[in-house]
Amino acid sequence: MRIISITWLFLITILTILCIRTIPVYSICLEDKKSLLLQLKNSLKFNPAISVRLVNWTPSNGCCGWKGVTCDQAGHVLVLDLNSESIFGGVDESSSLFRLQFLECLNLANSSFIFTQIPSSFCSIISLKYLNLSNAGFFGQIPIELSLMTRLVTLDLSTLYFPGIRSLQLQNPKLSTLLQNFTGLTELRLDGVNISAKGSEWCQAISSSLPNLSFEPVQL
Ligand SMILES: *[C@@H]1O[C@H](CO)[C@@H](O)[C@H](O)[C@H]1NC(C)=O
Ligand SMILES: *[C@@H]1O[C@H](CO)[C@@H](O)[C@H](O)[C@H]1NC(C)=O
Ligand SMILES: *[C@@H]1O[C@H](CO)[C@@H](O)[C@H](O)[C@H]1NC(C)=O
Ligand SMILES: *[C@@H]1O[C@H](CO)[C@@H](O)[C@H](O)[C@H]1NC(C)=O
Ligand SMILES: *[C@@H]1O[C@H](CO)[C@@H](O)[C@H](O)[C@H]1NC(C)=O
């Protein structure tokens, strides 16, 4: 089997609008959310000399004003952007991250979760619309549980491929199984993922499951 590297680019900017819409930074920080975020910070390993967001999360101020955190007016965390925060090690299935029930956008791209699998608990963030684990260091089989995230609009699991380095795999579940519930997906990036499906198979999987995907295969 060989790596089939595919990329679909998007046209629709629903996500951009969703993630960038102006939300007052003065939203009241709900204590339970603050506690979840601080638990998350304490459970993650990161380099404080490189981190610009996590390192500045301190209990003394409201969590909705923390860098990388955006809340809605009620104080629920909507966006968590922790890309390039030098996070390394793993993220636990029981991480408080997975209890941020209102989270819509999560970016953990460019981390070093080296040699750990993608936790299946991501699926418990049921409101998630944007999930970016690009170059996050995860490897191994992509968990079938991700297919329960039926509200996803953007999914980025792309990774730079280096021969000899274990990559993310889509064999069991295969591509069509993973995608079947992602009816609202408009952007999917799987560059560098080791996919067992042949060209015709993934084409079929995509056209039957993802009516709204805007895509442009880059390399087959
Ligand atoms: C893709 O996965 C298959 C099955 O695990 C493996 O045999 C193959 O070597 C992998 N391909 C690459 C390029 O890593
Ligand atoms: C990835 O994160 C590191 C910090 O860990 C940063 O120095 C680097 O510029 C980031 N790379 C990209 C492509 O964002
Ligand atoms: C994922 O995050 C990386 C780093 O922030 C960014 O370069 C990339 O464009 C993002 N992917 C999507 C689909 O937004
Ligand atoms: C698709 O979603 C339904 C309900 O949300 C779920 O019962 C089913 O297991 C999902 N399919 C897969 C392959 O996960
Ligand atoms: C696809 O997009 C159209 C137009 O934006 C929308 O009406 C429809 O609900 C979308 N379908 C799904 C399954 O999200």
XYZ file of N, CA and C and ligand atoms in Angstrom:
730
model
N 0.829 -1.193 0.000
C 0.000 0.000 0.000
C 0.867 1.248 0.000
N 0.359 2.243 -0.583
C 1.182 3.440 -0.610
C 0.399 4.593 -0.037
N 1.101 5.581 0.277
C 0.449 6.786 0.791
C -0.256 7.479 -0.363
N -1.509 7.751 -0.172
C -2.176 8.588 -1.158
C -2.368 9.932 -0.496
N -1.719 10.877 -1.068
C -1.739 12.175 -0.423
C -2.781 13.037 -1.116
N -3.768 13.516 -0.367
C -4.818 14.282 -1.013
C -5.130 15.554 -0.230
N -5.447 16.510 -0.952
C -5.832 17.761 -0.297
C -7.059 18.304 -0.989
N -7.994 18.761 -0.228
C -9.108 19.472 -0.820
C -9.083 20.886 -0.292
N -9.091 21.768 -1.198
C -9.080 23.155 -0.758
C -10.517 23.637 -0.669
N -10.727 24.660 0.039
C -12.080 25.108 0.253
C -12.352 26.448 -0.381
N -13.596 26.704 -0.597
C -14.032 27.999 -1.087
C -14.853 28.678 -0.024
N -15.628 27.886 0.641
C -16.595 28.465 1.561
C -15.916 28.922 2.839
N -16.226 30.061 3.280
C -15.518 30.621 4.428
C -16.386 30.636 5.681
N -17.362 29.757 5.704
C -18.238 29.668 6.867
C -17.406 29.634 8.134
N -16.366 28.825 8.072
C -15.556 28.610 9.228
C -14.822 29.853 9.662
N -14.284 30.532 8.669
C -13.565 31.744 8.970
C -14.499 32.691 9.695
N -15.694 32.790 9.166
C -16.672 33.693 9.762
C -16.955 33.232 11.183
N -17.132 31.924 11.292
C -17.475 31.330 12.570
C -16.377 31.556 13.601
N -15.135 31.420 13.166
C -14.040 31.495 14.120
C -13.568 32.912 14.356
N -13.841 33.775 13.432
C -13.250 35.099 13.568
C -14.296 36.149 13.941
N -15.570 35.729 13.959
C -16.598 36.724 14.233
C -16.284 37.453 15.552
N -16.651 38.674 15.564
C -16.248 39.481 16.706
C -17.090 39.146 17.926
N -16.402 38.786 18.929
C -17.069 38.454 20.182
C -16.418 39.322 21.242
N -17.210 39.966 22.094
C -16.580 40.834 23.080
C -15.640 40.041 23.978
N -14.422 40.556 24.133
C -13.480 39.854 24.995
C -13.855 40.011 26.458
N -14.857 40.850 26.698
C -15.231 41.109 28.083
C -16.268 40.136 28.601
N -16.557 39.076 27.804
C -17.514 38.094 28.299
C -17.078 37.636 29.686
N -18.067 37.375 30.488
C -17.752 36.923 31.844
C -17.188 35.517 31.759
N -16.112 35.313 32.462
C -15.510 33.976 32.465
C -16.244 33.113 33.482
N -16.839 32.049 33.013
C -17.528 31.150 33.934
C -16.497 30.348 34.722
N -16.730 30.253 36.022
C -15.731 29.612 36.886
C -15.446 28.172 36.489
N -16.492 27.466 36.066
C -16.239 26.062 35.710
C -15.405 25.965 34.444
N -15.605 26.913 33.523
C -14.806 26.909 32.293
C -13.353 27.246 32.604
N -13.185 28.234 33.495
C -11.835 28.629 33.892
C -11.106 27.446 34.521
N -11.830 26.738 35.351
C -11.242 25.595 36.021
C -10.859 24.512 35.001
N -11.703 24.279 34.002
C -11.373 23.289 32.966
C -10.130 23.708 32.195
N -10.067 25.004 31.874
C -8.915 25.489 31.105
C -7.619 25.410 31.913
N -7.715 25.736 33.203
C -6.508 25.650 34.035
C -6.074 24.199 34.215
N -7.062 23.310 34.349
C -6.723 21.877 34.411
C -6.026 21.447 33.127
N -6.538 21.960 31.996
C -5.940 21.626 30.705
C -4.496 22.109 30.661
N -4.314 23.363 31.051
C -2.955 23.920 31.050
C -2.016 23.076 31.906
N -2.498 22.697 33.091
C -1.639 21.932 34.004
C -1.350 20.528 33.499
N -2.245 20.017 32.656
C -2.038 18.643 32.176
C -1.166 18.600 30.919
N -1.023 19.743 30.256
C -0.235 19.750 29.023
C 1.225 20.056 29.317
N 2.106 19.393 28.566
C 3.517 19.755 28.647
C 3.796 20.733 27.514
N 4.423 21.828 27.843
C 4.799 22.783 26.805
C 6.025 23.558 27.270
N 6.668 24.174 26.318
C 7.879 24.927 26.641
C 7.506 26.385 26.939
N 7.586 26.805 28.202
C 7.155 28.154 28.570
C 7.947 29.261 27.880
N 9.136 28.921 27.379
C 9.934 29.936 26.700
C 9.406 30.195 25.286
N 8.658 29.223 24.747
C 8.135 29.359 23.383
C 6.652 29.723 23.396
N 5.936 29.197 24.368
C 4.491 29.434 24.446
C 4.187 30.921 24.612
N 3.185 31.394 23.853
C 2.769 32.789 24.028
C 1.353 32.869 24.586
N 0.620 31.753 24.549
C -0.767 31.766 25.043
C -0.883 31.034 26.372
N -0.705 29.723 26.337
C -0.841 28.932 27.568
C -0.072 29.532 28.740
N 1.139 29.974 28.454
C 2.003 30.440 29.525
C 1.403 31.647 30.263
N 0.540 32.368 29.557
C -0.072 33.554 30.169
C -1.451 33.313 30.783
N -1.898 32.075 30.805
C -3.174 31.773 31.451
C -2.957 31.757 32.962
N -3.455 32.739 33.639
C -3.270 32.781 35.089
C -4.614 32.917 35.777
N -4.761 32.275 36.926
C -6.046 32.242 37.619
C -6.560 33.631 37.976
N -5.653 34.600 38.072
C -6.081 35.897 38.582
C -6.961 36.690 37.622
N -6.909 36.390 36.322
C -7.799 37.153 35.429
C -8.804 36.263 34.708
N -9.780 36.898 34.098
C -10.892 36.174 33.485
C -10.443 35.365 32.277
N -10.910 34.128 32.182
C -10.402 33.227 31.139
C -10.783 33.670 29.728
N -11.862 34.462 29.604
C -12.274 34.866 28.259
C -11.327 35.891 27.654
N -10.466 36.466 28.463
C -9.481 37.415 27.952
C -8.135 36.758 27.680
N -8.019 35.482 28.003
C -6.746 34.803 27.785
C -6.474 34.659 26.291
N -5.202 34.749 25.940
C -4.821 34.549 24.538
C -5.170 33.124 24.104
N -5.733 33.012 22.923
C -6.084 31.693 22.397
C -7.474 31.243 22.794
N -8.129 32.026 23.661
C -9.471 31.647 24.128
C -10.477 32.688 23.667
N -11.559 32.244 23.059
C -12.644 33.160 22.719
C -13.937 32.577 23.283
N -14.707 33.439 23.948
C -15.954 32.975 24.561
C -17.154 33.585 23.838
N -18.307 33.008 24.058
C -19.526 33.681 23.617
C -19.982 34.608 24.750
N -21.073 35.295 24.528
C -21.468 36.297 25.529
C -21.847 35.684 26.864
N -22.264 34.429 26.819
C -22.632 33.766 28.067
C -21.410 33.246 28.820
N -20.227 33.343 28.186
C -19.013 32.914 28.866
C -18.585 31.491 28.542
N -19.246 30.852 27.579
C -18.809 29.517 27.165
C -17.631 29.658 26.212
N -16.681 28.750 26.320
C -15.516 28.810 25.427
C -15.920 28.299 24.043
N -15.789 29.173 23.045
C -16.155 28.818 21.677
C -14.958 28.413 20.844
N -13.847 29.130 21.053
C -12.657 28.911 20.235
C -11.450 28.698 21.137
N -10.692 27.681 20.822
C -9.448 27.432 21.532
C -8.363 27.252 20.479
N -7.467 28.219 20.423
C -6.408 28.159 19.417
C -5.066 28.007 20.119
N -4.581 26.791 20.119
C -3.303 26.503 20.788
C -2.290 25.986 19.778
N -2.396 26.475 18.532
C -1.427 25.998 17.545
C -0.049 26.581 17.817
N 0.971 25.808 17.518
C 2.374 26.231 17.652
C 2.748 26.656 19.071
N 2.105 26.046 20.067
C 2.395 26.400 21.462
C 3.465 25.498 22.077
N 4.177 24.780 21.216
C 5.257 23.890 21.672
C 4.750 22.812 22.628
N 3.489 22.418 22.454
C 2.923 21.364 23.305
C 3.551 20.035 22.894
N 3.967 19.264 23.863
C 4.538 17.961 23.542
C 3.994 16.906 24.507
N 4.324 15.648 24.212
C 3.822 14.575 25.062
C 2.479 14.120 24.549
N 1.546 13.912 25.427
C 0.253 13.382 25.002
C -0.896 14.192 25.534
N -2.082 13.830 25.104
C -3.289 14.401 25.703
C -4.181 13.220 26.082
N -4.551 13.240 27.343
C -5.273 12.141 27.948
C -6.699 12.019 27.440
N -7.203 10.793 27.355
C -8.615 10.603 26.990
C -9.536 11.335 27.977
N -9.068 11.490 29.224
C -9.923 12.109 30.234
C -9.609 13.595 30.417
N -8.876 14.163 29.471
C -8.491 15.574 29.581
C -9.709 16.481 29.729
N -9.528 17.550 30.489
C -10.630 18.498 30.667
C -10.999 19.171 29.344
N -10.090 19.117 28.378
C -10.387 19.647 27.038
C -11.700 19.083 26.498
N -11.905 17.799 26.757
C -13.066 17.125 26.176
C -14.365 17.425 26.932
N -14.238 18.289 27.942
C -15.449 18.693 28.667
C -15.861 20.123 28.315
N -15.195 20.707 27.326
C -15.601 22.041 26.866
C -16.722 21.849 25.834
N -17.906 21.650 26.342
C -19.026 21.213 25.510
C -19.480 22.212 24.447
N -19.128 23.478 24.621
C -19.609 24.474 23.666
C -18.559 24.829 22.613
N -17.418 24.182 22.729
C -16.305 24.505 21.834
C -16.678 24.247 20.369
N -16.459 25.255 19.536
C -16.765 25.106 18.109
C -15.500 25.002 17.256
N -14.425 25.666 17.705
C -13.188 25.646 16.920
C -12.016 25.258 17.806
N -11.288 24.268 17.376
C -10.135 23.820 18.142
C -8.941 23.665 17.214
N -7.867 24.361 17.536
C -6.656 24.272 16.729
C -5.476 23.850 17.600
N -5.002 22.643 17.360
C -3.814 22.143 18.065
C -2.698 21.864 17.063
N -2.811 22.506 15.900
C -1.833 22.262 14.836
C -0.417 22.591 15.290
N 0.527 21.919 14.654
C 1.943 22.172 14.920
C 2.295 21.975 16.399
N 1.861 20.841 16.932
C 2.268 20.436 18.278
C 3.133 19.189 18.137
N 3.563 18.626 19.249
C 4.397 17.415 19.201
C 3.821 16.328 20.096
N 2.605 15.908 19.761
C 1.995 14.791 20.491
C 2.629 13.505 19.949
N 3.928 13.436 20.101
C 4.678 12.420 19.354
C 4.329 11.015 19.815
N 4.074 10.178 18.806
C 3.796 8.763 19.029
C 2.610 8.522 19.940
N 1.641 9.414 19.890
C 0.397 9.105 20.579
C -0.711 9.102 19.532
N -1.731 8.301 19.777
C -2.837 8.256 18.838
C -3.799 9.409 19.116
N -4.596 9.750 18.137
C -5.605 10.787 18.342
C -6.605 10.247 19.372
N -6.809 10.954 20.479
C -7.753 10.446 21.479
C -9.171 10.369 20.886
N -9.851 9.270 21.153
C -11.209 9.136 20.617
C -12.157 10.109 21.322
N -11.726 10.634 22.475
C -12.587 11.550 23.228
C -12.858 12.875 22.536
N -12.149 13.157 21.445
C -12.487 14.377 20.707
C -13.972 14.387 20.350
N -14.526 13.191 20.152
C -15.926 13.111 19.721
C -16.882 13.576 20.812
N -16.389 13.708 22.054
C -17.310 14.192 23.086
C -17.487 15.706 23.039
N -16.685 16.382 22.228
C -16.924 17.819 22.026
C -17.934 17.911 20.882
N -19.180 17.740 21.221
C -20.184 17.536 20.170
C -20.449 18.764 19.316
N -20.127 19.953 19.850
C -20.434 21.155 19.073
C -19.324 21.532 18.094
N -18.250 20.749 18.070
C -17.082 21.126 17.274
C -17.382 21.205 15.777
N -17.023 22.340 15.188
C -17.210 22.527 13.752
C -15.869 22.562 13.031
N -14.846 22.993 13.738
C -13.526 23.143 13.137
C -12.515 22.407 13.995
N -11.875 21.413 13.425
C -10.851 20.681 14.161
C -9.580 20.647 13.330
N -8.521 21.214 13.882
C -7.262 21.293 13.163
C -6.170 20.595 13.970
N -5.791 19.408 13.499
C -4.719 18.645 14.139
C -3.558 18.480 13.164
N -3.451 19.451 12.279
C -2.412 19.390 11.261
C -1.014 19.442 11.885
N -0.165 18.532 11.471
C 1.205 18.457 12.000
C 1.253 18.490 13.524
N 0.293 17.801 14.148
C 0.245 17.805 15.610
C 1.060 16.653 16.188
N 1.587 15.803 15.317
C 2.454 14.722 15.794
C 1.729 13.427 16.095
N 0.406 13.408 15.919
C -0.316 12.170 16.183
C 0.032 11.130 15.127
N -0.071 9.874 15.482
C 0.175 8.816 14.505
C -0.800 7.675 14.759
N -0.768 6.709 13.859
C -1.582 5.509 14.033
C -2.981 5.688 13.469
N -3.782 4.672 13.693
C -5.135 4.645 13.140
C -5.981 5.829 13.646
N -6.647 6.490 12.737
C -7.565 7.569 13.109
C -8.804 6.921 13.739
N -9.170 7.313 14.953
C -10.258 6.597 15.635
C -11.613 6.811 14.960
N -12.371 5.742 14.881
C -13.692 5.762 14.265
C -14.615 6.756 14.975
N -14.341 6.984 16.253
C -15.208 7.887 17.026
C -15.269 9.292 16.422
N -14.251 9.678 15.683
C -14.290 11.012 15.072
C -15.511 11.160 14.171
N -15.984 10.043 13.634
C -17.129 10.108 12.723
C -18.418 10.497 13.449
N -18.372 10.511 14.778
C -19.558 10.957 15.523
C -19.658 12.482 15.561
N -18.609 13.149 15.098
C -18.604 14.614 15.149
C -19.309 15.148 13.908
N -20.601 14.998 13.931
C -21.383 15.235 12.720
C -21.530 16.713 12.364
N -21.101 17.591 13.257
C -21.237 19.025 12.934
C -19.993 19.594 12.277
N -18.987 18.754 12.069
C -17.735 19.263 11.515
C -17.926 19.917 10.158
N -17.322 21.067 10.024
C -17.313 21.781 8.746
C -15.902 21.699 8.145
N -14.906 21.751 9.015
C -13.511 21.657 8.562
C -12.761 20.640 9.403
N -12.067 19.753 8.741
C -11.226 18.776 9.431
C -9.864 18.771 8.753
N -8.845 19.089 9.515
C -7.485 19.115 8.969
C -6.612 18.145 9.761
N -6.273 17.030 9.127
C -5.396 16.033 9.759
C -4.101 15.904 8.963
N -3.825 16.908 8.153
C -2.674 16.806 7.249
C -1.352 16.818 8.012
N -0.412 16.094 7.492
C 0.897 15.986 8.118
C 1.948 15.944 7.029
N 3.055 16.582 7.287
C 4.170 16.453 6.359
C 4.642 15.014 6.416
N 4.882 14.436 5.258
C 5.260 13.036 5.231
C 6.770 12.874 5.156
N 7.303 12.128 6.104
C 8.722 11.796 6.055
C 8.846 10.285 5.983
N 9.530 9.774 4.976
C 9.683 8.326 4.869
C 10.273 7.767 6.158
N 9.712 6.656 6.600
C 10.248 6.011 7.801
C 9.603 6.483 9.080
N 8.896 7.599 9.039
C 8.204 8.087 10.241
C 6.757 7.594 10.164
N 6.272 7.034 11.247
C 4.909 6.483 11.227
C 3.896 7.604 11.092
N 2.961 7.389 10.197
C 1.999 8.453 9.905
C 0.628 8.085 10.478
N -0.320 8.970 10.281
C -1.707 8.648 10.596
C -2.203 7.649 9.558
N -3.090 6.774 9.970
C -3.560 5.702 9.089
C -5.073 5.738 8.978
N -5.548 5.421 7.789
C -6.995 5.257 7.592
C -7.219 3.920 6.899
N -7.143 2.846 7.688
C -7.367 1.524 7.116
C -8.613 0.886 7.721
N -8.681 0.922 9.028
C -9.840 0.383 9.728
C -10.150 1.273 10.913
N -11.045 2.211 10.855
C -11.992 2.424 9.769
C -11.307 2.935 8.507
N -11.923 2.638 7.401
C -11.400 3.188 6.170
C -12.059 4.527 5.884
N -11.593 5.141 4.822
C -12.032 6.488 4.502
C -13.558 6.627 4.439
N -14.206 5.700 3.731
C -15.659 5.848 3.526
C -16.423 5.759 4.844
N -15.933 4.909 5.772
C -16.611 4.779 7.064
C -16.435 6.059 7.866
N -15.231 6.574 7.839
C -14.971 7.793 8.598
C -15.823 8.950 8.073
N -15.968 9.006 6.776
C -16.604 10.179 6.174
C -18.118 10.138 6.161
N -18.697 8.960 6.382
C -20.120 8.830 6.067
C -21.044 9.781 6.827
N -20.601 10.218 8.008
C -21.470 11.119 8.775
C -21.127 12.588 8.595
N -20.088 12.878 7.841
C -19.606 14.254 7.726
C -20.323 14.994 6.603
N -21.625 15.015 6.674
C -22.372 15.573 5.548
C -22.181 17.077 5.389
N -21.830 17.760 6.466
C -21.694 19.215 6.380
C -20.283 19.683 6.085
N -19.378 18.736 5.871
C -17.978 19.096 5.697
C -17.755 19.898 4.419
N -17.045 21.009 4.556
C -16.694 21.760 3.351
C -15.194 21.724 3.097
N -14.419 21.367 4.107
C -12.976 21.309 3.893
C -12.384 20.117 4.625
N -11.623 19.345 3.882
C -11.005 18.147 4.441
C -9.567 18.079 3.962
N -8.647 18.003 4.888
C -7.237 17.888 4.496
C -6.633 16.639 5.115
N -6.162 15.773 4.250
C -5.604 14.503 4.713
C -4.222 14.256 4.113
N -3.544 15.311 3.734
C -2.206 15.134 3.151
C -1.328 14.324 4.095
N -0.638 13.362 3.553
C 0.314 12.611 4.363
C -0.308 11.496 5.177
N -1.650 11.347 5.130
C -2.301 10.249 5.861
C -2.225 8.988 4.996
N -1.869 7.878 5.614
C -1.757 6.609 4.904
C -3.164 6.008 4.737
N -3.703 6.179 3.539
C -5.084 5.767 3.267
C -5.071 4.510 2.422
N -5.838 3.520 2.848
C -5.814 2.260 2.105
C -6.687 2.313 0.854
N -7.649 3.250 0.829
C -8.576 3.286 -0.308
C -7.847 3.644 -1.603
N -8.260 2.996 -2.680
C -7.698 3.334 -3.985
C -8.422 4.571 -4.516
N -7.854 5.160 -5.540
C -8.407 6.392 -6.094
C -9.903 6.370 -6.293
N -10.408 5.338 -6.985
C -11.837 5.296 -7.303
C -12.674 5.169 -6.035
N -12.109 4.443 -5.060
C -12.830 4.212 -3.809
C -13.015 5.501 -3.018
N -11.933 6.268 -2.899
C -12.082 7.483 -2.093
C -12.921 8.521 -2.797
N -12.848 8.470 -4.123
C -13.661 9.392 -4.903
C -15.143 9.119 -4.651
N -15.457 7.840 -4.647
C -16.827 7.388 -4.363
C -17.248 7.783 -2.939
N -16.323 7.545 -1.990
C -16.611 7.844 -0.585
C -16.924 9.321 -0.417
N -16.184 10.131 -1.132
C -16.336 11.567 -0.983
C -17.595 12.060 -1.679
N -17.823 11.582 -2.882
C -18.970 12.121 -3.604
C -20.281 11.655 -2.979
N -20.288 10.470 -2.355
C -21.549 10.019 -1.774
C -21.813 10.608 -0.396
N -20.754 10.958 0.349
C -20.968 11.422 1.727
C -20.881 12.926 1.901
N -20.136 13.572 1.046
C -19.800 14.966 1.319
C -20.289 15.895 0.204
N -21.601 16.138 0.168
C -22.143 16.914 -0.938
C -21.594 18.329 -1.026
N -21.173 18.875 0.103
C -20.791 20.280 0.096
C -19.291 20.512 0.102
N -18.548 19.453 -0.099
C -17.098 19.604 -0.068
C -16.601 20.313 -1.319
N -15.792 21.310 -1.086
C -15.130 21.956 -2.217
C -13.734 21.378 -2.233
N -13.369 20.729 -3.275
C -12.076 20.067 -3.208
C -11.296 20.131 -4.492
N -10.041 19.919 -4.290
C -9.128 19.942 -5.400
C -8.011 18.957 -5.057
N -8.089 17.759 -5.617
C -7.047 16.798 -5.282
C -5.692 17.320 -5.767
N -4.712 17.269 -4.910
C -3.421 17.816 -5.267
C -2.495 16.731 -5.791
N -2.473 15.622 -5.069
C -1.563 14.565 -5.481
C -2.209 13.230 -5.160
N -2.289 12.347 -6.147
C -2.926 11.056 -5.893
C -1.891 9.949 -5.914
C 0.680 2.351 5.041
O 0.094 1.431 5.933
C 0.304 0.079 5.563
C -0.529 -0.792 6.511
O -0.231 -0.502 7.845
C 1.784 -0.243 5.603
O 2.005 -1.577 5.206
C 2.521 0.714 4.667
O 3.919 0.494 4.772
C 2.203 2.152 4.995
N 2.791 3.001 3.985
C 3.652 3.970 4.280
C 4.176 4.727 3.127
O 3.988 4.216 5.441
C 5.557 25.495 14.910
O 5.713 25.768 16.271
C 7.009 26.241 16.625
C 7.006 26.422 18.133
O 6.814 25.200 18.762
C 7.315 27.535 15.903
O 8.611 27.963 16.212
C 7.183 27.313 14.410
O 7.342 28.536 13.742
C 5.813 26.743 14.091
N 5.742 26.414 12.686
C 4.720 26.794 11.928
C 4.785 26.349 10.514
O 3.791 27.463 12.358
C -4.545 24.483 10.472
O -3.654 25.228 11.274
C -2.454 25.571 10.603
C -1.587 26.282 11.610
O -2.319 27.250 12.295
C -2.792 26.425 9.398
O -1.618 26.715 8.684
C -3.757 25.661 8.492
O -4.150 26.482 7.407
C -4.981 25.267 9.263
N -5.857 24.457 8.437
C -7.108 24.834 8.148
C -7.882 23.909 7.299
O -7.607 25.875 8.576
C -23.061 8.287 12.413
O -23.837 8.998 13.365
C -24.814 8.220 14.028
C -25.626 9.126 14.937
O -25.044 10.335 15.151
C -24.125 7.122 14.825
O -25.085 6.323 15.480
C -23.292 6.273 13.890
O -22.573 5.335 14.650
C -22.334 7.156 13.127
N -21.601 6.376 12.140
C -20.342 6.081 12.312
C -19.678 5.279 11.249
O -19.730 6.484 13.285
C -25.021 22.092 1.617
O -25.005 23.479 1.325
C -26.287 24.010 1.050
C -26.109 25.442 0.605
O -25.211 26.122 1.432
C -27.156 23.896 2.307
O -28.447 24.389 2.048
C -27.259 22.420 2.701
O -27.959 22.311 3.917
C -25.854 21.831 2.863
N -25.972 20.397 3.100
C -25.521 19.830 4.197
C -25.724 18.353 4.265
O -24.961 20.457 5.099
